mmCIF file with all atom_site columns, C-alpha atoms in Angstrom:
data_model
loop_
_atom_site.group_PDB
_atom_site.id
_atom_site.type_symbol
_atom_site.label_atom_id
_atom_site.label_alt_id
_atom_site.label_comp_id
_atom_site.label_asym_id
_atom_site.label_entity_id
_atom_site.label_seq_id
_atom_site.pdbx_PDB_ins_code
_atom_site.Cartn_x
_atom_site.Cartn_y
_atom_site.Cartn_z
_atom_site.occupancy
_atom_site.B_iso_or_equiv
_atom_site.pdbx_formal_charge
_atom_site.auth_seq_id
_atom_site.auth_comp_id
_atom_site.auth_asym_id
_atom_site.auth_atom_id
_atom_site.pdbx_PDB_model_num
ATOM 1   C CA . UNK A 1 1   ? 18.697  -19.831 -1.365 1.00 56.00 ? 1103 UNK A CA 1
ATOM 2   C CA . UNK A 1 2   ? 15.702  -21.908 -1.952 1.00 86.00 ? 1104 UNK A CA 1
ATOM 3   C CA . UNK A 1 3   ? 15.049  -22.220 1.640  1.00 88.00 ? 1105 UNK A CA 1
ATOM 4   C CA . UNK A 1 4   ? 11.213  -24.297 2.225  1.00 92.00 ? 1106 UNK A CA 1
ATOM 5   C CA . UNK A 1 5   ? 8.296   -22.032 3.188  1.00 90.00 ? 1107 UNK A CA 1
ATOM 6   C CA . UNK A 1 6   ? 7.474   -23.688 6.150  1.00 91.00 ? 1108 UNK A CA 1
ATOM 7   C CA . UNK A 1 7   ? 11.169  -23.036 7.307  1.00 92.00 ? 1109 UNK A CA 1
ATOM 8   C CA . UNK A 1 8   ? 10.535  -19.421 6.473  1.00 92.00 ? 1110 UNK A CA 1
ATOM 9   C CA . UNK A 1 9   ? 7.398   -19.267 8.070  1.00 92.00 ? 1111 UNK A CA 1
ATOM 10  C CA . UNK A 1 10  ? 8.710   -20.411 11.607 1.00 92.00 ? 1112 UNK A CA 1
ATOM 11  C CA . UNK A 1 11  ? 11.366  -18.198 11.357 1.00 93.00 ? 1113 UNK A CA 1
ATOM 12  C CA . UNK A 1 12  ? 9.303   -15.171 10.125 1.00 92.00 ? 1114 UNK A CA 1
ATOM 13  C CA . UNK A 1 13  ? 7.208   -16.121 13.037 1.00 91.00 ? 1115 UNK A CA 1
ATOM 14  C CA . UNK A 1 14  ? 10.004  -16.482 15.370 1.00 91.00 ? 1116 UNK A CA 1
ATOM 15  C CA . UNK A 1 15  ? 10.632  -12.697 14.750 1.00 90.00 ? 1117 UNK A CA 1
ATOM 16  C CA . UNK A 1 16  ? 13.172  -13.105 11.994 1.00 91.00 ? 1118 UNK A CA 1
ATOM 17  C CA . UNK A 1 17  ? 13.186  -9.920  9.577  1.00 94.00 ? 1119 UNK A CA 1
ATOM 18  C CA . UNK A 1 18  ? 15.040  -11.636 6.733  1.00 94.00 ? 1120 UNK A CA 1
ATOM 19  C CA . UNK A 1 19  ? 12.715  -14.707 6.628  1.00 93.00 ? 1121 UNK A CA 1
ATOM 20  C CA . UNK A 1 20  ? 9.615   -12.917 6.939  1.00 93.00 ? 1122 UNK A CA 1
ATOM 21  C CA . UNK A 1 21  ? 10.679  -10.255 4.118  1.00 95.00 ? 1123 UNK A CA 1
ATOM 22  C CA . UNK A 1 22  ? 11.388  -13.588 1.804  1.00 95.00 ? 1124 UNK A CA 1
ATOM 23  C CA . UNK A 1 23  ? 8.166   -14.965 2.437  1.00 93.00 ? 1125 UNK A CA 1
ATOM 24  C CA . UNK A 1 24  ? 6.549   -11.713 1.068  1.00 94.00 ? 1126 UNK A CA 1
ATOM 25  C CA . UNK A 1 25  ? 9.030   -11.262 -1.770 1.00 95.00 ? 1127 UNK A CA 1
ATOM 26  C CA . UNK A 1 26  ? 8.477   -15.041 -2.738 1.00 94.00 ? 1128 UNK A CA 1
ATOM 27  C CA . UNK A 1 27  ? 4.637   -14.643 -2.293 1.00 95.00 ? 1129 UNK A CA 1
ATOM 28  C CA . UNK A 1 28  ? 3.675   -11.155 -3.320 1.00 96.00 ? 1130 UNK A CA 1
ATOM 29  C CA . UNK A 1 29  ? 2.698   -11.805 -6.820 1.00 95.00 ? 1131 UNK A CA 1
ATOM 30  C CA . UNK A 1 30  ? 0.323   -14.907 -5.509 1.00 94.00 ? 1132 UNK A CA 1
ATOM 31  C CA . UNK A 1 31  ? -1.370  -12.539 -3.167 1.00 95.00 ? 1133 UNK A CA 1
ATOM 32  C CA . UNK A 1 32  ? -2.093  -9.859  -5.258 1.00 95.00 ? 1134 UNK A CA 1
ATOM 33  C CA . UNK A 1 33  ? -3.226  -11.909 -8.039 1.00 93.00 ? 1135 UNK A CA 1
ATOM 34  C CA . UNK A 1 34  ? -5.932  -13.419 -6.016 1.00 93.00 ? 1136 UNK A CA 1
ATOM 35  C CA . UNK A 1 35  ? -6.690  -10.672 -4.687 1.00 94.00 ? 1137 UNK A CA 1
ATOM 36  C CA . UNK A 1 36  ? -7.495  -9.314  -7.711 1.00 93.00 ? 1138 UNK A CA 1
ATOM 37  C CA . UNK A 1 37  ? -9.375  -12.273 -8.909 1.00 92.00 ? 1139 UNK A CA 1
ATOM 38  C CA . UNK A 1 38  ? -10.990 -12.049 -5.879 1.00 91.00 ? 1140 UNK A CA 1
ATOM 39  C CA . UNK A 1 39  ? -12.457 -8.490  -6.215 1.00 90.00 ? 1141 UNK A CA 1
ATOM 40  C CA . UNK A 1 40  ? -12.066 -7.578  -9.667 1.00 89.00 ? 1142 UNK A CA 1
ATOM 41  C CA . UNK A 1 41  ? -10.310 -4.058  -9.027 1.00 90.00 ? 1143 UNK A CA 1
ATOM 42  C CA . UNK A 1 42  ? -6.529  -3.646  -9.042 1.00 93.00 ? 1144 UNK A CA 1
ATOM 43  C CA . UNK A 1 43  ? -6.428  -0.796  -6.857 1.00 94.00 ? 1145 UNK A CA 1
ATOM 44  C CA . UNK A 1 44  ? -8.538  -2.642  -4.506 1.00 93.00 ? 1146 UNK A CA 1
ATOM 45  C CA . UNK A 1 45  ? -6.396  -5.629  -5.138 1.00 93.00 ? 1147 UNK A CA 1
ATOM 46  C CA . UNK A 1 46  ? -3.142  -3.757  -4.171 1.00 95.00 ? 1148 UNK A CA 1
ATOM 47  C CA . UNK A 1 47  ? -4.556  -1.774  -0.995 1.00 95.00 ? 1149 UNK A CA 1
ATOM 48  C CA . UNK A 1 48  ? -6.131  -4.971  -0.106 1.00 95.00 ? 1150 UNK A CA 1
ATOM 49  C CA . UNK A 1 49  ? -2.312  -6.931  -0.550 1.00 96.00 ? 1151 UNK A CA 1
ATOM 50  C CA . UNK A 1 50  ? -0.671  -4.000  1.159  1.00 96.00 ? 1152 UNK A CA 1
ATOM 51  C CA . UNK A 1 51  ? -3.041  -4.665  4.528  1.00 95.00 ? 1153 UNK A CA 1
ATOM 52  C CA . UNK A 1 52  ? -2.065  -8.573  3.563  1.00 95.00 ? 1154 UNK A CA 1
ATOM 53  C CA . UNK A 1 53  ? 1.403   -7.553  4.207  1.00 94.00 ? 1155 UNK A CA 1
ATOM 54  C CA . UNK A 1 54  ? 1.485   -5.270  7.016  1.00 94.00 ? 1156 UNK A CA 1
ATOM 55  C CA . UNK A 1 55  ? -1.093  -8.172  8.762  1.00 94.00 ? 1157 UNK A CA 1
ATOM 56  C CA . UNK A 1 56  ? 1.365   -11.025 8.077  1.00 93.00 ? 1158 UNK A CA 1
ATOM 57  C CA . UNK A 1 57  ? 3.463   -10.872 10.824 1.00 92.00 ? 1159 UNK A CA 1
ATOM 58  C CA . UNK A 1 58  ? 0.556   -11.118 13.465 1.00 92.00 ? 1160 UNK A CA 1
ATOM 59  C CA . UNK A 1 59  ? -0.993  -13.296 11.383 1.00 92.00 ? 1161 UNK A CA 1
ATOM 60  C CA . UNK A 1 60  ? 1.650   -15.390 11.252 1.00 91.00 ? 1162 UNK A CA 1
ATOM 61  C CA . UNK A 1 61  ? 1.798   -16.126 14.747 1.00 88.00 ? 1163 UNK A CA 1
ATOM 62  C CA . UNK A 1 62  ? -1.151  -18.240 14.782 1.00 85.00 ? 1164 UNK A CA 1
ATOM 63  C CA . UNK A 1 63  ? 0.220   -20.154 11.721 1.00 83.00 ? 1165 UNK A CA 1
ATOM 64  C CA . UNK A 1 64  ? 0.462   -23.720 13.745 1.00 84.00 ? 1166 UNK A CA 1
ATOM 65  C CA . UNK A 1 65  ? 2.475   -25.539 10.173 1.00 81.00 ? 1167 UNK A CA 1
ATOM 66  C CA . UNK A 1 66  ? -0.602  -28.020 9.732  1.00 84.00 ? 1168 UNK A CA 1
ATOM 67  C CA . UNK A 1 67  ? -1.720  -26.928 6.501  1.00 84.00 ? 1169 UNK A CA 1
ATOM 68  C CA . UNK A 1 68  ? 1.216   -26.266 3.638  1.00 89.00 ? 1170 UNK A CA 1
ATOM 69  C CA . UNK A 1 69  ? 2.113   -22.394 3.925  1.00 90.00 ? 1171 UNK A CA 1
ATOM 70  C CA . UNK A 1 70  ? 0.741   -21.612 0.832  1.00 90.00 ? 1172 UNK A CA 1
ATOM 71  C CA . UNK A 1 71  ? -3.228  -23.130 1.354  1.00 90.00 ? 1173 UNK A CA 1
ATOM 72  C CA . UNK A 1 72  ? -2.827  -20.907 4.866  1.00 92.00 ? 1174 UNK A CA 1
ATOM 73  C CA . UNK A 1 73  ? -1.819  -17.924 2.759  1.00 93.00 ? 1175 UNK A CA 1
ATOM 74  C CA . UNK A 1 74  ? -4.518  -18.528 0.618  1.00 93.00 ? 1176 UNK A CA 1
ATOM 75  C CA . UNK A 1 75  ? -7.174  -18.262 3.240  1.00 92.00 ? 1177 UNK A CA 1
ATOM 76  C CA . UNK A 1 76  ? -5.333  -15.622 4.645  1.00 93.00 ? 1178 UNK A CA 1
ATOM 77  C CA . UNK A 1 77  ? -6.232  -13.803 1.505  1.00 93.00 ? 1179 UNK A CA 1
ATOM 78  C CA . UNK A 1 78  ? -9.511  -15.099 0.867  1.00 94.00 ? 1180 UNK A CA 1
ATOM 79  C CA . UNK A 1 79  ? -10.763 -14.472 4.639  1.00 93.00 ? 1181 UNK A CA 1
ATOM 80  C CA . UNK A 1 80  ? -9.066  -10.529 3.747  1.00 94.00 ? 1182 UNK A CA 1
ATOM 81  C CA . UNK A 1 81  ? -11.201 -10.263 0.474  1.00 93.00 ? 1183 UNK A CA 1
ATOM 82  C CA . UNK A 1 82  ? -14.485 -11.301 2.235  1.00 93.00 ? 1184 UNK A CA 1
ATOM 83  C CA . UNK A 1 83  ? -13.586 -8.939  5.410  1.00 93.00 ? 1185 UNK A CA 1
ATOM 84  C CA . UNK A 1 84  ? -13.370 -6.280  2.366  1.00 92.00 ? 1186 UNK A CA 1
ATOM 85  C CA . UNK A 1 85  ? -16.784 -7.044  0.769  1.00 91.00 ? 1187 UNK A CA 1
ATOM 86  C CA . UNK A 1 86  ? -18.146 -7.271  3.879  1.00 91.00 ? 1188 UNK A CA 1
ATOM 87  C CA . UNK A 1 87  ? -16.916 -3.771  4.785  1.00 90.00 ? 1189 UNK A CA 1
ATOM 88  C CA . UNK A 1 88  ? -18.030 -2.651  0.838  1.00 87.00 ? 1190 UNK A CA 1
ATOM 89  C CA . UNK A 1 89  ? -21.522 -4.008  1.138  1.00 86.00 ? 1191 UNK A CA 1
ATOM 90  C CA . UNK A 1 90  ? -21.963 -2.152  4.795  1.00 83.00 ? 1192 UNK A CA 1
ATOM 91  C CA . UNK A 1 91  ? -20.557 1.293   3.267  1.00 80.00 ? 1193 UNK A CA 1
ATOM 92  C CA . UNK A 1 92  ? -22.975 0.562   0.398  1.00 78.00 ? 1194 UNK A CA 1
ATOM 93  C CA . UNK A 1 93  ? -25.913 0.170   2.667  1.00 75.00 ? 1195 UNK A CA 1
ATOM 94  C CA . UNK A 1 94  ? -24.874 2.920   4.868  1.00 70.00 ? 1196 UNK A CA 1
ATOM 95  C CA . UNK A 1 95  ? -24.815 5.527   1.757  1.00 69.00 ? 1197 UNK A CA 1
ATOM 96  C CA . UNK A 1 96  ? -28.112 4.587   0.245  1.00 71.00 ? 1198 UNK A CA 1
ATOM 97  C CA . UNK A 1 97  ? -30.490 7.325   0.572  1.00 67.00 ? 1199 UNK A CA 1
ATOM 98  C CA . UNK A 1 98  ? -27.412 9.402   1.262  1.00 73.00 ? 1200 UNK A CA 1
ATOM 99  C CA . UNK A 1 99  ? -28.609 10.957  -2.339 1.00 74.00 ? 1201 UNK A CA 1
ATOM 100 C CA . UNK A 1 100 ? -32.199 11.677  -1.312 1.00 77.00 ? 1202 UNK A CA 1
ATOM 101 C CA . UNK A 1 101 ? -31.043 13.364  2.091  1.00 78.00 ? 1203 UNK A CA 1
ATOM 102 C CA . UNK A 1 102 ? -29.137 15.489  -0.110 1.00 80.00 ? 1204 UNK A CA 1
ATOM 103 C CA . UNK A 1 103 ? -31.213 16.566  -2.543 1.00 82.00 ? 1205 UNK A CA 1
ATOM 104 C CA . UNK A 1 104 ? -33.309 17.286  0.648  1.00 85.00 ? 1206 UNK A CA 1
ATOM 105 C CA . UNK A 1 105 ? -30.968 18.791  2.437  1.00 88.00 ? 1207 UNK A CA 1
ATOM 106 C CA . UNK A 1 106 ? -29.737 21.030  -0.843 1.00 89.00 ? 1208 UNK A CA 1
ATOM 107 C CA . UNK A 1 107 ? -33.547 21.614  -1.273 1.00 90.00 ? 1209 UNK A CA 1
ATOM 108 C CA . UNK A 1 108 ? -33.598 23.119  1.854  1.00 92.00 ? 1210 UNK A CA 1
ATOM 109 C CA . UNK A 1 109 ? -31.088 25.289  1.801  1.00 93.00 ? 1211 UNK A CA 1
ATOM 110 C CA . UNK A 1 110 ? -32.330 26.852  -0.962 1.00 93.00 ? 1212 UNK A CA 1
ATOM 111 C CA . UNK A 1 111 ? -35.952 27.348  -0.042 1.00 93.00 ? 1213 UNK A CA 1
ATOM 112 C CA . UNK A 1 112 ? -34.477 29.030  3.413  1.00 92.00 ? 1214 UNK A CA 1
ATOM 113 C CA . UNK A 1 113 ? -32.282 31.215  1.066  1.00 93.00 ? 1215 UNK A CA 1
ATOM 114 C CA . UNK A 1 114 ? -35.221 32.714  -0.854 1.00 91.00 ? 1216 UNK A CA 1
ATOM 115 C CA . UNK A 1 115 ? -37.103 32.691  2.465  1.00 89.00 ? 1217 UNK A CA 1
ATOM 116 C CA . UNK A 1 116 ? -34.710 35.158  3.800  1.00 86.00 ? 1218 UNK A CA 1
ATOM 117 C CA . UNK A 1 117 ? -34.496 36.863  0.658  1.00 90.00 ? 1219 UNK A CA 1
ATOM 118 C CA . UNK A 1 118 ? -38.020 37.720  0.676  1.00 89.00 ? 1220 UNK A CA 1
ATOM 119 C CA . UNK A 1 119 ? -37.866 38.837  4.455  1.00 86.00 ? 1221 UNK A CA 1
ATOM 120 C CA . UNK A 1 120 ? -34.890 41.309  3.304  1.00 86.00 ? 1222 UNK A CA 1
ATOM 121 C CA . UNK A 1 121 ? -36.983 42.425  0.320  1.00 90.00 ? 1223 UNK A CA 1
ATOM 122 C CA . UNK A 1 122 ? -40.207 42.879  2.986  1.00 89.00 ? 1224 UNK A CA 1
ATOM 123 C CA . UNK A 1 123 ? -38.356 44.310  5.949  1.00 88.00 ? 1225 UNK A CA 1
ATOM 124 C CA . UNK A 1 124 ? -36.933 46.958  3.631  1.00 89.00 ? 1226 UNK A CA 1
ATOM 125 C CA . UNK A 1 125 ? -40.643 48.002  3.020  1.00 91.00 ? 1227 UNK A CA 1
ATOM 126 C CA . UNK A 1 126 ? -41.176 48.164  6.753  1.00 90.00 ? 1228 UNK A CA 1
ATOM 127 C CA . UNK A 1 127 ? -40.242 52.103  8.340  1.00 92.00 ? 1229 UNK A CA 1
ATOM 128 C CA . UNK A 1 128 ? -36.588 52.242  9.876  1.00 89.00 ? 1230 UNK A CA 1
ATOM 129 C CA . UNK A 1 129 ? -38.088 52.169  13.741 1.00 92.00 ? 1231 UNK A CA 1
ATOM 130 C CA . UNK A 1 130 ? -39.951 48.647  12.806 1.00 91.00 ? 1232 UNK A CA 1
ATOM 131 C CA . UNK A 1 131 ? -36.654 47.781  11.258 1.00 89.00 ? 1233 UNK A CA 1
ATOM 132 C CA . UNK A 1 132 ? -34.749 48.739  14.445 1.00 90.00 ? 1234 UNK A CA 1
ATOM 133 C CA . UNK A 1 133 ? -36.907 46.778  16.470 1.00 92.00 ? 1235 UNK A CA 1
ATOM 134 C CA . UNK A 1 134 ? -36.450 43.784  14.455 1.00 89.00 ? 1236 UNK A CA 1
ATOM 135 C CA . UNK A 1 135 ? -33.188 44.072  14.155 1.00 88.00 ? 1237 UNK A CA 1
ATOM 136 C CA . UNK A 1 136 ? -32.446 44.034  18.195 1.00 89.00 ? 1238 UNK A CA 1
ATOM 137 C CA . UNK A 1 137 ? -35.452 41.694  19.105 1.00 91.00 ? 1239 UNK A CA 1
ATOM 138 C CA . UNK A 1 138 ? -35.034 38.531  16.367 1.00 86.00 ? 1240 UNK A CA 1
ATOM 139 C CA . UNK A 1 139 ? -31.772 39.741  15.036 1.00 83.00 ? 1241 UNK A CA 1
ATOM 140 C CA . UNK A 1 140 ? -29.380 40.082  18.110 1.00 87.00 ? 1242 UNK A CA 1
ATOM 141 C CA . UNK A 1 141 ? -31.782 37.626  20.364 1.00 90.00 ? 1243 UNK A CA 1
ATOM 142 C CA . UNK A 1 142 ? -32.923 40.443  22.823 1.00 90.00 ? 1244 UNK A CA 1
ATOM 143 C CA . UNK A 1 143 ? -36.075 40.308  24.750 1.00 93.00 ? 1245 UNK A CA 1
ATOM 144 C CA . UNK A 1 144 ? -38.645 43.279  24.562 1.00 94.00 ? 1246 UNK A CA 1
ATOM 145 C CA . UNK A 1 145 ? -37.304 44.796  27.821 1.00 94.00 ? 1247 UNK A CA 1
ATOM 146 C CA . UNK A 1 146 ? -33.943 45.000  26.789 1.00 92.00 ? 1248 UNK A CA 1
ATOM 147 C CA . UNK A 1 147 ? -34.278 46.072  23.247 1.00 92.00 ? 1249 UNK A CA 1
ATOM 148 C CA . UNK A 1 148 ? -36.726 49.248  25.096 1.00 93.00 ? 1250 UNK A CA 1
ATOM 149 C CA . UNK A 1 149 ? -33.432 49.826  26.902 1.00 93.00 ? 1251 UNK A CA 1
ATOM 150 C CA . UNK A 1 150 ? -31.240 50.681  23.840 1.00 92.00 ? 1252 UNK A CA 1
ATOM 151 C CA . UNK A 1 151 ? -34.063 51.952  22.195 1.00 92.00 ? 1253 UNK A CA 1
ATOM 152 C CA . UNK A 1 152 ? -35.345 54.848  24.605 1.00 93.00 ? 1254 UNK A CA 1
ATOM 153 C CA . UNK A 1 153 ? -39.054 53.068  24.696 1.00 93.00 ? 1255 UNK A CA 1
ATOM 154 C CA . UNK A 1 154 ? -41.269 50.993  27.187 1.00 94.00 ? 1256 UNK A CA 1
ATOM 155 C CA . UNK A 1 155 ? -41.130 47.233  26.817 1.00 94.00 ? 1257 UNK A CA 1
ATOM 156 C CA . UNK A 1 156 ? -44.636 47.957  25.448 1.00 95.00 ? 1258 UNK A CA 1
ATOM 157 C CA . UNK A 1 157 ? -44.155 49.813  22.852 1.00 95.00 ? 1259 UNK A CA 1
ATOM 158 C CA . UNK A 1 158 ? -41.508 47.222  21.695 1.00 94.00 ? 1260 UNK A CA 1
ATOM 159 C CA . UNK A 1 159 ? -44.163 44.593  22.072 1.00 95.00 ? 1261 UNK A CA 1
ATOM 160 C CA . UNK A 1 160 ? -46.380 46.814  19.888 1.00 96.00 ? 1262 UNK A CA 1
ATOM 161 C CA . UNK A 1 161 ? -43.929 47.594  16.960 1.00 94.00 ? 1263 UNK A CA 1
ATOM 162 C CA . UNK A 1 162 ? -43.675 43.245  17.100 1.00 94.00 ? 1264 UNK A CA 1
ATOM 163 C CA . UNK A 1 163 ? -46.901 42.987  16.358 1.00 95.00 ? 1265 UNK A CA 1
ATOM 164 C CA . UNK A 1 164 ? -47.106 46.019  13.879 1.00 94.00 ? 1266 UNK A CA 1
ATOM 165 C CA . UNK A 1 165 ? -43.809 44.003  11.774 1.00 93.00 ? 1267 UNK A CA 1
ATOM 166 C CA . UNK A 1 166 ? -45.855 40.654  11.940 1.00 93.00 ? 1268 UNK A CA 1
ATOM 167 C CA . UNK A 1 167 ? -49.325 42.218  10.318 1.00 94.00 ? 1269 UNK A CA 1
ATOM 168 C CA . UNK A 1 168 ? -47.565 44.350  8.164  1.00 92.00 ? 1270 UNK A CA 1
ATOM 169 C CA . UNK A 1 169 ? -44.919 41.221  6.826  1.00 90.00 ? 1271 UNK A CA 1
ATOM 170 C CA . UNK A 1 170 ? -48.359 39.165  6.750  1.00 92.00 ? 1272 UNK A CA 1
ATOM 171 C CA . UNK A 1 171 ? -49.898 41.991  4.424  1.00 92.00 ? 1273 UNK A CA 1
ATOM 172 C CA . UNK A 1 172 ? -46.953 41.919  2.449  1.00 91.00 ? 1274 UNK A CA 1
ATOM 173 C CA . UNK A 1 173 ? -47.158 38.376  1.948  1.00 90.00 ? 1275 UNK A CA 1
ATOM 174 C CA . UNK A 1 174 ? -50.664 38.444  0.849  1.00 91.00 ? 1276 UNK A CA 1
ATOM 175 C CA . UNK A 1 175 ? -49.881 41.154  -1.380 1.00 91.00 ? 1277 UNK A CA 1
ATOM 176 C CA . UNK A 1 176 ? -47.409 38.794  -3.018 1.00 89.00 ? 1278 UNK A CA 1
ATOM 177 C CA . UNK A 1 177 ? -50.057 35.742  -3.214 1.00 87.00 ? 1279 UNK A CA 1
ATOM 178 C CA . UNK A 1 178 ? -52.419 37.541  -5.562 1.00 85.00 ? 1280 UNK A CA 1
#
């Protein structure tokens, strides 16, 4: 069957399975090939036909006949491989300097890990009721009144071993400096 383009267009357009499904068959190879040409990748070639494909059928129902089917398929493909550069050059602009945050971010993490290495180190130097204190007040988010409650002591005393832990941690850094 060597059934005009055109004819197959209409028909595809007209909702007709067979037609459409000869168009692509008939066509495939043209599309990919430019597509290819187009953006110099095969795999972006062949995702890039696939949408082609599975966009024909809407596509096709704003095919009017004026132009010969193929120069509309064409464009069809050329207006596809700009959409995808377009799309490229905005991912590529969106990820620069997504290497520098990282190396930030990865710097980060790793001067908080030997931040709360030396704090472990330090609060093991610290007497087990300073510890305890710490441990309720920064550790489990408790204010000076309430970690007095589990502890047996005054709110003021708590507020005293905070500020003993703070000199003494400050001591121990300076210890460290020299």
């Amino acid at each position: 069957m060597n059934t005009p383009d055109d004819i197959l267009a209409q028909a595809a357009r007209d909702g007709d399975r067979a037609a459409f499904a000869t168009l692509v068959a008939r066509h495939y190879d043209r599309i990919f090939g430019l597509a290819w040409r187009l953006t110099g990748s095969r795999a972006d070639a062949e995702d890039l036909a696939q949408d082609i494909c599975a966009a024909l059928p809407v596509k096709l129902s704003h095919w009017r006949g004026e132009a010969k089917f193929t120069t509309w398929l064409y464009r069809v493909v050329m207006n596809a491989a700009h959409d995808l550069r377009r799309r490229q050059a905005t991912r590529a602009r969106a990820a620069d300097g997504w290497g520098d945050w990282e190396i930030a971010r990865q710097d980060e993490i790793t001067a908080e890990a030997a931040a709360l290495d030396w704090l472990t180190a330090a609060m093991a130097r610290l007497s087990p009721e300073l510890r305890d204190t710490v441990a309720l007040v920064l550790g489990e988010e408790m204010t000076q009144a309430e970690a007095g409650q589990v502890l047996g002591l005054s709110e003021g005393t708590i507020a005293w071993r905070m500020s003993e832990v703070k000199k003494r941690l400050r001591a121990i850094a300076a210890e460290e400096a020299k």
